[in-house]
């Protein structure tokens, strides 16, 4: 029998966040946010909680923060071959980046913090971006759009 892959690639994403001006530090902003995502075909779901800070200078903006992802579904494993244990996927991800004119750069490090992991170390991600043209802005948002 051939292996069949599901045609159902639907993913549902719900996000909520807000950027707060820090009145006592006028060039700083803070953005707490939460994201829930679920896949229809595999019935998996996870929650991300994030905290981002922005600081504006005269010619550029820097941003950074911390993200925590937790799977709401458990995976069973056995380390000794007899006792079955359950764990939930967890990632801790600090990130840092900036915007200068039409250029954007970012660095992310994701560390998997549960018992059974894909790798002993974390995962690094570098992002470089360039804004090829200014479109009409739909929202007044300081979102770096790196993750």
GROMACS .gro file of N, CA and C in nm:
model
  441
    1UNK      N    1   0.083  -0.118   0.000
    1UNK     CA    2   0.000   0.000   0.000
    1UNK      C    3   0.089   0.125   0.000
    2UNK      N    4   0.061   0.220  -0.088
    2UNK     CA    5   0.142   0.343  -0.090
    2UNK      C    6   0.111   0.430   0.032
    3UNK      N    7   0.210   0.505   0.074
    3UNK     CA    8   0.194   0.599   0.185
    3UNK      C    9   0.125   0.723   0.131
    4UNK      N   10   0.020   0.765   0.199
    4UNK     CA   11  -0.056   0.881   0.154
    4UNK      C   12  -0.035   0.996   0.252
    5UNK      N   13  -0.020   1.112   0.196
    5UNK     CA   14  -0.005   1.231   0.277
    5UNK      C   15  -0.137   1.308   0.276
    6UNK      N   16  -0.171   1.365   0.389
    6UNK     CA   17  -0.297   1.437   0.401
    6UNK      C   18  -0.299   1.562   0.314
    7UNK      N   19  -0.413   1.590   0.257
    7UNK     CA   20  -0.433   1.714   0.183
    7UNK      C   21  -0.468   1.830   0.275
    8UNK      N   22  -0.499   1.799   0.400
    8UNK     CA   23  -0.542   1.902   0.494
    8UNK      C   24  -0.418   1.971   0.554
    9UNK      N   25  -0.382   2.086   0.500
    9UNK     CA   26  -0.267   2.163   0.547
    9UNK      C   27  -0.310   2.287   0.626
   10UNK      N   28  -0.437   2.291   0.667
   10UNK     CA   29  -0.487   2.410   0.738
   10UNK      C   30  -0.420   2.428   0.873
   11UNK      N   31  -0.387   2.554   0.902
   11UNK     CA   32  -0.330   2.593   1.030
   11UNK      C   33  -0.407   2.716   1.077
   12UNK      N   34  -0.453   2.712   1.200
   12UNK     CA   35  -0.528   2.822   1.258
   12UNK      C   36  -0.435   2.897   1.354
   13UNK      N   37  -0.429   3.029   1.337
   13UNK     CA   38  -0.339   3.111   1.418
   13UNK      C   39  -0.419   3.227   1.477
   14UNK      N   40  -0.411   3.244   1.608
   14UNK     CA   41  -0.475   3.353   1.679
   14UNK      C   42  -0.368   3.425   1.760
   15UNK      N   43  -0.363   3.556   1.748
   15UNK     CA   44  -0.259   3.633   1.815
   15UNK      C   45  -0.320   3.756   1.881
   16UNK      N   46  -0.262   3.795   1.993
   16UNK     CA   47  -0.307   3.912   2.067
   16UNK      C   48  -0.185   3.979   2.128
   17UNK      N   49  -0.171   4.108   2.107
   17UNK     CA   50  -0.058   4.182   2.163
   17UNK      C   51  -0.084   4.330   2.153
   18UNK      N   52  -0.001   4.407   2.221
   18UNK     CA   53  -0.015   4.551   2.217
   18UNK      C   54   0.120   4.615   2.249
   19UNK      N   55   0.149   4.726   2.182
   19UNK     CA   56   0.273   4.800   2.207
   19UNK      C   57   0.242   4.915   2.302
   20UNK      N   58   0.312   4.918   2.415
   20UNK     CA   59   0.294   5.022   2.517
   20UNK      C   60   0.411   5.118   2.511
   21UNK      N   61   0.380   5.247   2.515
   21UNK     CA   62   0.482   5.349   2.527
   21UNK      C   63   0.524   5.356   2.674
   22UNK      N   64   0.652   5.366   2.698
   22UNK     CA   65   0.701   5.381   2.835
   22UNK      C   66   0.720   5.530   2.861
   23UNK      N   67   0.627   5.591   2.933
   23UNK     CA   68   0.627   5.735   2.955
   23UNK      C   69   0.751   5.787   3.024
   24UNK      N   70   0.808   5.710   3.115
   24UNK     CA   71   0.926   5.755   3.188
   24UNK      C   72   1.053   5.737   3.105
   25UNK      N   73   1.048   5.661   2.994
   25UNK     CA   74   1.160   5.647   2.901
   25UNK      C   75   1.102   5.663   2.760
   26UNK      N   76   1.101   5.786   2.706
   26UNK     CA   77   1.025   5.814   2.584
   26UNK      C   78   1.071   5.739   2.460
   27UNK      N   79   1.195   5.696   2.452
   27UNK     CA   80   1.244   5.626   2.332
   27UNK      C   81   1.226   5.475   2.341
   28UNK      N   82   1.161   5.426   2.447
   28UNK     CA   83   1.144   5.283   2.466
   28UNK      C   84   0.997   5.244   2.454
   29UNK      N   85   0.974   5.123   2.401
   29UNK     CA   86   0.840   5.066   2.394
   29UNK      C   87   0.850   4.919   2.435
   30UNK      N   88   0.739   4.864   2.487
   30UNK     CA   89   0.735   4.724   2.528
   30UNK      C   90   0.611   4.660   2.465
   31UNK      N   91   0.625   4.536   2.422
   31UNK     CA   92   0.514   4.467   2.357
   31UNK      C   93   0.499   4.325   2.411
   32UNK      N   94   0.405   4.302   2.501
   32UNK     CA   95   0.372   4.165   2.538
   32UNK      C   96   0.273   4.107   2.436
   33UNK      N   97   0.284   3.979   2.407
   33UNK     CA   98   0.192   3.917   2.312
   33UNK      C   99   0.179   3.768   2.340
   34UNK      N  100   0.072   3.711   2.287
   34UNK     CA  101   0.048   3.567   2.299
   34UNK      C  102  -0.004   3.518   2.164
   35UNK      N  103   0.036   3.397   2.127
   35UNK     CA  104  -0.006   3.339   2.000
   35UNK      C  105  -0.047   3.195   2.024
   36UNK      N  106  -0.161   3.158   1.968
   36UNK     CA  107  -0.209   3.020   1.973
   36UNK      C  108  -0.217   2.970   1.829
   37UNK      N  109  -0.164   2.849   1.805
   37UNK     CA  110  -0.176   2.791   1.672
   37UNK      C  111  -0.214   2.645   1.682
   38UNK      N  112  -0.295   2.603   1.585
   38UNK     CA  113  -0.342   2.464   1.580
   38UNK      C  114  -0.341   2.418   1.435
   39UNK      N  115  -0.305   2.291   1.415
   39UNK     CA  116  -0.309   2.232   1.282
   39UNK      C  117  -0.429   2.140   1.274
   40UNK      N  118  -0.499   2.148   1.165
   40UNK     CA  119  -0.622   2.071   1.147
   40UNK      C  120  -0.592   1.923   1.121
   41UNK      N  121  -0.496   1.895   1.035
   41UNK     CA  122  -0.469   1.758   0.994
   41UNK      C  123  -0.411   1.670   1.104
   42UNK      N  124  -0.319   1.725   1.185
   42UNK     CA  125  -0.254   1.645   1.290
   42UNK      C  126  -0.311   1.669   1.428
   43UNK      N  127  -0.400   1.768   1.440
   43UNK     CA  128  -0.464   1.802   1.568
   43UNK      C  129  -0.362   1.845   1.673
   44UNK      N  130  -0.251   1.905   1.631
   44UNK     CA  131  -0.150   1.958   1.723
   44UNK      C  132  -0.181   2.104   1.753
   45UNK      N  133  -0.141   2.149   1.872
   45UNK     CA  134  -0.159   2.290   1.907
   45UNK      C  135  -0.047   2.333   2.000
   46UNK      N  136  -0.019   2.465   1.998
   46UNK     CA  137   0.085   2.520   2.084
   46UNK      C  138   0.052   2.664   2.118
   47UNK      N  139   0.118   2.715   2.221
   47UNK     CA  140   0.101   2.853   2.266
   47UNK      C  141   0.239   2.916   2.278
   48UNK      N  142   0.252   3.037   2.225
   48UNK     CA  143   0.374   3.117   2.239
   48UNK      C  144   0.341   3.239   2.324
   49UNK      N  145   0.426   3.269   2.420
   49UNK     CA  146   0.417   3.395   2.493
   49UNK      C  147   0.546   3.472   2.464
   50UNK      N  148   0.532   3.601   2.441
   50UNK     CA  149   0.645   3.682   2.397
   50UNK      C  150   0.650   3.814   2.471
   51UNK      N  151   0.771   3.864   2.487
   51UNK     CA  152   0.791   3.998   2.541
   51UNK      C  153   0.900   4.064   2.458
   52UNK      N  154   0.867   4.178   2.395
   52UNK     CA  155   0.960   4.248   2.307
   52UNK      C  156   0.982   4.389   2.359
   53UNK      N  157   1.104   4.437   2.343
   53UNK     CA  158   1.140   4.574   2.376
   53UNK      C  159   1.191   4.642   2.250
   54UNK      N  160   1.157   4.769   2.231
   54UNK     CA  161   1.204   4.848   2.118
   54UNK      C  162   1.271   4.974   2.172
   55UNK      N  163   1.379   5.014   2.109
   55UNK     CA  164   1.444   5.141   2.144
   55UNK      C  165   1.477   5.215   2.016
   56UNK      N  166   1.431   5.339   2.006
   56UNK     CA  167   1.454   5.419   1.886
   56UNK      C  168   1.569   5.517   1.909
   57UNK      N  169   1.658   5.521   1.810
   57UNK     CA  170   1.764   5.620   1.805
   57UNK      C  171   1.732   5.715   1.689
   58UNK      N  172   1.818   5.811   1.662
   58UNK     CA  173   1.790   5.906   1.555
   58UNK      C  174   1.782   5.839   1.419
   59UNK      N  175   1.873   5.747   1.389
   59UNK     CA  176   1.879   5.690   1.254
   59UNK      C  177   1.843   5.542   1.247
   60UNK      N  178   1.824   5.476   1.360
   60UNK     CA  179   1.791   5.334   1.355
   60UNK      C  180   1.712   5.293   1.479
   61UNK      N  181   1.657   5.172   1.474
   61UNK     CA  182   1.580   5.117   1.585
   61UNK      C  183   1.635   4.979   1.618
   62UNK      N  184   1.652   4.949   1.746
   62UNK     CA  185   1.691   4.815   1.789
   62UNK      C  186   1.574   4.753   1.865
   63UNK      N  187   1.568   4.620   1.861
   63UNK     CA  188   1.462   4.548   1.930
   63UNK      C  189   1.517   4.414   1.975
   64UNK      N  190   1.454   4.361   2.077
   64UNK     CA  191   1.493   4.231   2.129
   64UNK      C  192   1.385   4.180   2.222
   65UNK      N  193   1.403   4.057   2.263
   65UNK     CA  194   1.303   4.002   2.353
   65UNK      C  195   1.323   3.856   2.380
   66UNK      N  196   1.218   3.796   2.434
   66UNK     CA  197   1.220   3.657   2.474
   66UNK      C  198   1.087   3.594   2.436
   67UNK      N  199   1.093   3.472   2.383
   67UNK     CA  200   0.973   3.398   2.345
   67UNK      C  201   0.977   3.261   2.410
   68UNK      N  202   0.862   3.213   2.452
   68UNK     CA  203   0.850   3.079   2.512
   68UNK      C  204   0.738   3.006   2.439
   69UNK      N  205   0.770   2.891   2.381
   69UNK     CA  206   0.670   2.809   2.311
   69UNK      C  207   0.649   2.679   2.387
   70UNK      N  208   0.521   2.643   2.404
   70UNK     CA  209   0.485   2.519   2.472
   70UNK      C  210   0.380   2.447   2.390
   71UNK      N  211   0.407   2.320   2.362
   71UNK     CA  212   0.309   2.238   2.294
   71UNK      C  213   0.200   2.200   2.393
   72UNK      N  214   0.077   2.197   2.347
   72UNK     CA  215  -0.033   2.155   2.433
   72UNK      C  216  -0.060   2.006   2.421
   73UNK      N  217   0.014   1.940   2.333
   73UNK     CA  218   0.000   1.796   2.311
   73UNK      C  219   0.127   1.727   2.363
   74UNK      N  220   0.110   1.616   2.428
   74UNK     CA  221   0.225   1.543   2.481
   74UNK      C  222   0.274   1.437   2.384
   75UNK      N  223   0.400   1.399   2.400
   75UNK     CA  224   0.460   1.289   2.324
   75UNK      C  225   0.512   1.188   2.424
   76UNK      N  226   0.489   1.063   2.399
   76UNK     CA  227   0.536   0.958   2.490
   76UNK      C  228   0.674   0.910   2.446
   77UNK      N  229   0.758   0.877   2.545
   77UNK     CA  230   0.891   0.826   2.518
   77UNK      C  231   0.932   0.732   2.631
   78UNK      N  232   1.034   0.653   2.604
   78UNK     CA  233   1.090   0.562   2.704
   78UNK      C  234   1.241   0.572   2.697
   79UNK      N  235   1.305   0.604   2.809
   79UNK     CA  236   1.450   0.616   2.810
   79UNK      C  237   1.518   0.483   2.846
   80UNK      N  238   1.445   0.392   2.912
   80UNK     CA  239   1.506   0.263   2.949
   80UNK      C  240   1.439   0.144   2.880
   81UNK      N  241   1.340   0.168   2.797
   81UNK     CA  242   1.275   0.060   2.724
   81UNK      C  243   1.156  -0.002   2.796
   82UNK      N  244   1.131   0.037   2.921
   82UNK     CA  245   1.018  -0.023   2.992
   82UNK      C  246   0.920   0.082   3.044
   83UNK      N  247   0.967   0.184   3.110
   83UNK     CA  248   0.880   0.287   3.166
   83UNK      C  249   0.849   0.391   3.060
   84UNK      N  250   0.721   0.417   3.036
   84UNK     CA  251   0.679   0.516   2.938
   84UNK      C  252   0.653   0.648   3.010
   85UNK      N  253   0.713   0.755   2.958
   85UNK     CA  254   0.695   0.887   3.015
   85UNK      C  255   0.630   0.977   2.910
   86UNK      N  256   0.578   1.091   2.956
   86UNK     CA  257   0.513   1.187   2.868
   86UNK      C  258   0.583   1.321   2.881
   87UNK      N  259   0.601   1.391   2.770
   87UNK     CA  260   0.659   1.524   2.775
   87UNK      C  261   0.591   1.615   2.675
   88UNK      N  262   0.604   1.745   2.695
   88UNK     CA  263   0.549   1.845   2.604
   88UNK      C  264   0.664   1.930   2.552
   89UNK      N  265   0.664   1.954   2.422
   89UNK     CA  266   0.768   2.031   2.357
   89UNK      C  267   0.774   2.172   2.413
   90UNK      N  268   0.895   2.220   2.444
   90UNK     CA  269   0.914   2.354   2.498
   90UNK      C  270   1.035   2.417   2.432
   91UNK      N  271   1.021   2.541   2.387
   91UNK     CA  272   1.132   2.618   2.332
   91UNK      C  273   1.144   2.749   2.407
   92UNK      N  274   1.266   2.789   2.437
   92UNK     CA  275   1.295   2.922   2.491
   92UNK      C  276   1.380   2.991   2.386
   93UNK      N  277   1.337   3.110   2.342
   93UNK     CA  278   1.402   3.176   2.230
   93UNK      C  279   1.427   3.324   2.259
   94UNK      N  280   1.551   3.361   2.289
   94UNK     CA  281   1.584   3.504   2.293
   94UNK      C  282   1.612   3.552   2.150
   95UNK      N  283   1.584   3.679   2.122
   95UNK     CA  284   1.611   3.734   1.989
   95UNK      C  285   1.653   3.880   2.000
   96UNK      N  286   1.725   3.926   1.898
   96UNK     CA  287   1.780   4.061   1.896
   96UNK      C  288   1.791   4.105   1.751
   97UNK      N  289   1.763   4.232   1.724
   97UNK     CA  290   1.774   4.279   1.586
   97UNK      C  291   1.762   4.429   1.578
   98UNK      N  292   1.756   4.477   1.456
   98UNK     CA  293   1.746   4.619   1.435
   98UNK      C  294   1.702   4.654   1.295
   99UNK      N  295   1.664   4.781   1.279
   99UNK     CA  296   1.625   4.836   1.151
   99UNK      C  297   1.707   4.961   1.126
  100UNK      N  298   1.765   4.970   1.005
  100UNK     CA  299   1.840   5.088   0.964
  100UNK      C  300   1.798   5.122   0.821
  101UNK      N  301   1.736   5.237   0.805
  101UNK     CA  302   1.679   5.278   0.675
  101UNK      C  303   1.590   5.166   0.622
  102UNK      N  304   1.622   5.107   0.506
  102UNK     CA  305   1.538   5.001   0.450
  102UNK      C  306   1.590   4.861   0.483
  103UNK      N  307   1.691   4.852   0.568
  103UNK     CA  308   1.750   4.723   0.603
  103UNK      C  309   1.702   4.675   0.739
  104UNK      N  310   1.686   4.544   0.752
  104UNK     CA  311   1.650   4.481   0.880
  104UNK      C  312   1.743   4.363   0.901
  105UNK      N  313   1.787   4.344   1.024
  105UNK     CA  314   1.869   4.229   1.058
  105UNK      C  315   1.819   4.173   1.191
  106UNK      N  316   1.834   4.043   1.208
  106UNK     CA  317   1.790   3.981   1.332
  106UNK      C  318   1.866   3.852   1.360
  107UNK      N  319   1.877   3.821   1.486
  107UNK     CA  320   1.940   3.697   1.530
  107UNK      C  321   1.848   3.632   1.632
  108UNK      N  322   1.828   3.501   1.618
  108UNK     CA  323   1.743   3.424   1.708
  108UNK      C  324   1.816   3.297   1.748
  109UNK      N  325   1.805   3.261   1.874
  109UNK     CA  326   1.859   3.136   1.923
  109UNK      C  327   1.746   3.060   1.993
  110UNK      N  328   1.712   2.942   1.945
  110UNK     CA  329   1.605   2.861   2.005
  110UNK      C  330   1.666   2.743   2.078
  111UNK      N  331   1.628   2.727   2.203
  111UNK     CA  332   1.677   2.617   2.285
  111UNK      C  333   1.560   2.530   2.327
  112UNK      N  334   1.570   2.401   2.296
  112UNK     CA  335   1.465   2.306   2.333
  112UNK      C  336   1.491   2.259   2.476
  113UNK      N  337   1.394   2.279   2.566
  113UNK     CA  338   1.420   2.260   2.709
  113UNK      C  339   1.349   2.140   2.771
  114UNK      N  340   1.304   2.044   2.691
  114UNK     CA  341   1.240   1.926   2.751
  114UNK      C  342   1.340   1.811   2.758
  115UNK      N  343   1.298   1.695   2.811
  115UNK     CA  344   1.387   1.582   2.837
  115UNK      C  345   1.449   1.523   2.711
  116UNK      N  346   1.366   1.488   2.615
  116UNK     CA  347   1.415   1.431   2.489
  116UNK      C  348   1.418   1.543   2.387
  117UNK      N  349   1.535   1.572   2.331
  117UNK     CA  350   1.552   1.686   2.241
  117UNK      C  351   1.604   1.639   2.106
  118UNK      N  352   1.585   1.723   2.004
  118UNK     CA  353   1.635   1.692   1.871
  118UNK      C  354   1.786   1.707   1.862
  119UNK      N  355   1.844   1.795   1.943
  119UNK     CA  356   1.987   1.822   1.940
  119UNK      C  357   2.030   1.866   2.080
  120UNK      N  358   2.156   1.842   2.115
  120UNK     CA  359   2.206   1.884   2.247
  120UNK      C  360   2.219   2.035   2.258
  121UNK      N  361   2.239   2.102   2.146
  121UNK     CA  362   2.250   2.247   2.146
  121UNK      C  363   2.122   2.310   2.099
  122UNK      N  364   2.127   2.438   2.074
  122UNK     CA  365   2.011   2.508   2.024
  122UNK      C  366   2.020   2.529   1.874
  123UNK      N  367   1.928   2.609   1.824
  123UNK     CA  368   1.921   2.639   1.682
  123UNK      C  369   1.939   2.789   1.662
  124UNK      N  370   2.031   2.825   1.574
  124UNK     CA  371   2.058   2.966   1.544
  124UNK      C  372   1.987   3.005   1.416
  125UNK      N  373   1.941   3.130   1.410
  125UNK     CA  374   1.878   3.181   1.289
  125UNK      C  375   1.921   3.325   1.268
  126UNK      N  376   1.973   3.355   1.151
  126UNK     CA  377   2.006   3.491   1.112
  126UNK      C  378   1.905   3.535   1.007
  127UNK      N  379   1.856   3.656   1.020
  127UNK     CA  380   1.761   3.710   0.924
  127UNK      C  381   1.812   3.843   0.873
  128UNK      N  382   1.815   3.856   0.741
  128UNK     CA  383   1.851   3.982   0.677
  128UNK      C  384   1.734   4.021   0.588
  129UNK      N  385   1.696   4.147   0.593
  129UNK     CA  386   1.582   4.190   0.514
  129UNK      C  387   1.606   4.325   0.449
  130UNK      N  388   1.535   4.347   0.342
  130UNK     CA  389   1.540   4.475   0.273
  130UNK      C  390   1.399   4.511   0.229
  131UNK      N  391   1.357   4.633   0.253
  131UNK     CA  392   1.225   4.681   0.214
  131UNK      C  393   1.235   4.739   0.074
  132UNK      N  394   1.181   4.668  -0.027
  132UNK     CA  395   1.192   4.711  -0.166
  132UNK      C  396   1.098   4.824  -0.203
  133UNK      N  397   0.996   4.845  -0.125
  133UNK     CA  398   0.905   4.953  -0.157
  133UNK      C  399   0.808   4.977  -0.045
  134UNK      N  400   0.775   5.100  -0.025
  134UNK     CA  401   0.683   5.135   0.083
  134UNK      C  402   0.541   5.122   0.033
  135UNK      N  403   0.464   5.038   0.099
  135UNK     CA  404   0.322   5.023   0.070
  135UNK      C  405   0.244   5.105   0.171
  136UNK      N  406   0.118   5.121   0.147
  136UNK     CA  407   0.033   5.190   0.243
  136UNK      C  408   0.027   5.104   0.369
  137UNK      N  409   0.060   5.164   0.483
  137UNK     CA  410   0.060   5.090   0.609
  137UNK      C  411  -0.082   5.071   0.658
  138UNK      N  412  -0.117   4.945   0.688
  138UNK     CA  413  -0.251   4.915   0.735
  138UNK      C  414  -0.265   4.941   0.885
  139UNK      N  415  -0.155   4.920   0.959
  139UNK     CA  416  -0.159   4.939   1.103
  139UNK      C  417  -0.038   5.017   1.145
  140UNK      N  418  -0.050   5.089   1.253
  140UNK     CA  419   0.063   5.156   1.312
  140UNK      C  420   0.126   5.057   1.409
  141UNK      N  421   0.223   4.979   1.362
  141UNK     CA  422   0.278   4.868   1.438
  141UNK      C  423   0.429   4.872   1.434
  142UNK      N  424   0.493   4.843   1.546
  142UNK     CA  425   0.639   4.835   1.554
  142UNK      C  426   0.686   4.691   1.547
  143UNK      N  427   0.618   4.608   1.472
  143UNK     CA  428   0.647   4.466   1.465
  143UNK      C  429   0.768   4.440   1.378
  144UNK      N  430   0.871   4.372   1.428
  144UNK     CA  431   0.990   4.346   1.345
  144UNK      C  432   0.968   4.236   1.243
  145UNK      N  433   0.866   4.150   1.259
  145UNK     CA  434   0.833   4.043   1.165
  145UNK      C  435   0.952   3.953   1.138
  146UNK      N  436   1.024   3.913   1.242
  146UNK     CA  437   1.139   3.824   1.222
  146UNK      C  438   1.104   3.682   1.259
  147UNK      N  439   1.005   3.657   1.346
  147UNK     CA  440   0.969   3.520   1.387
  147UNK      C  441   0.827   3.489   1.352
   0.00000   0.00000   0.00000
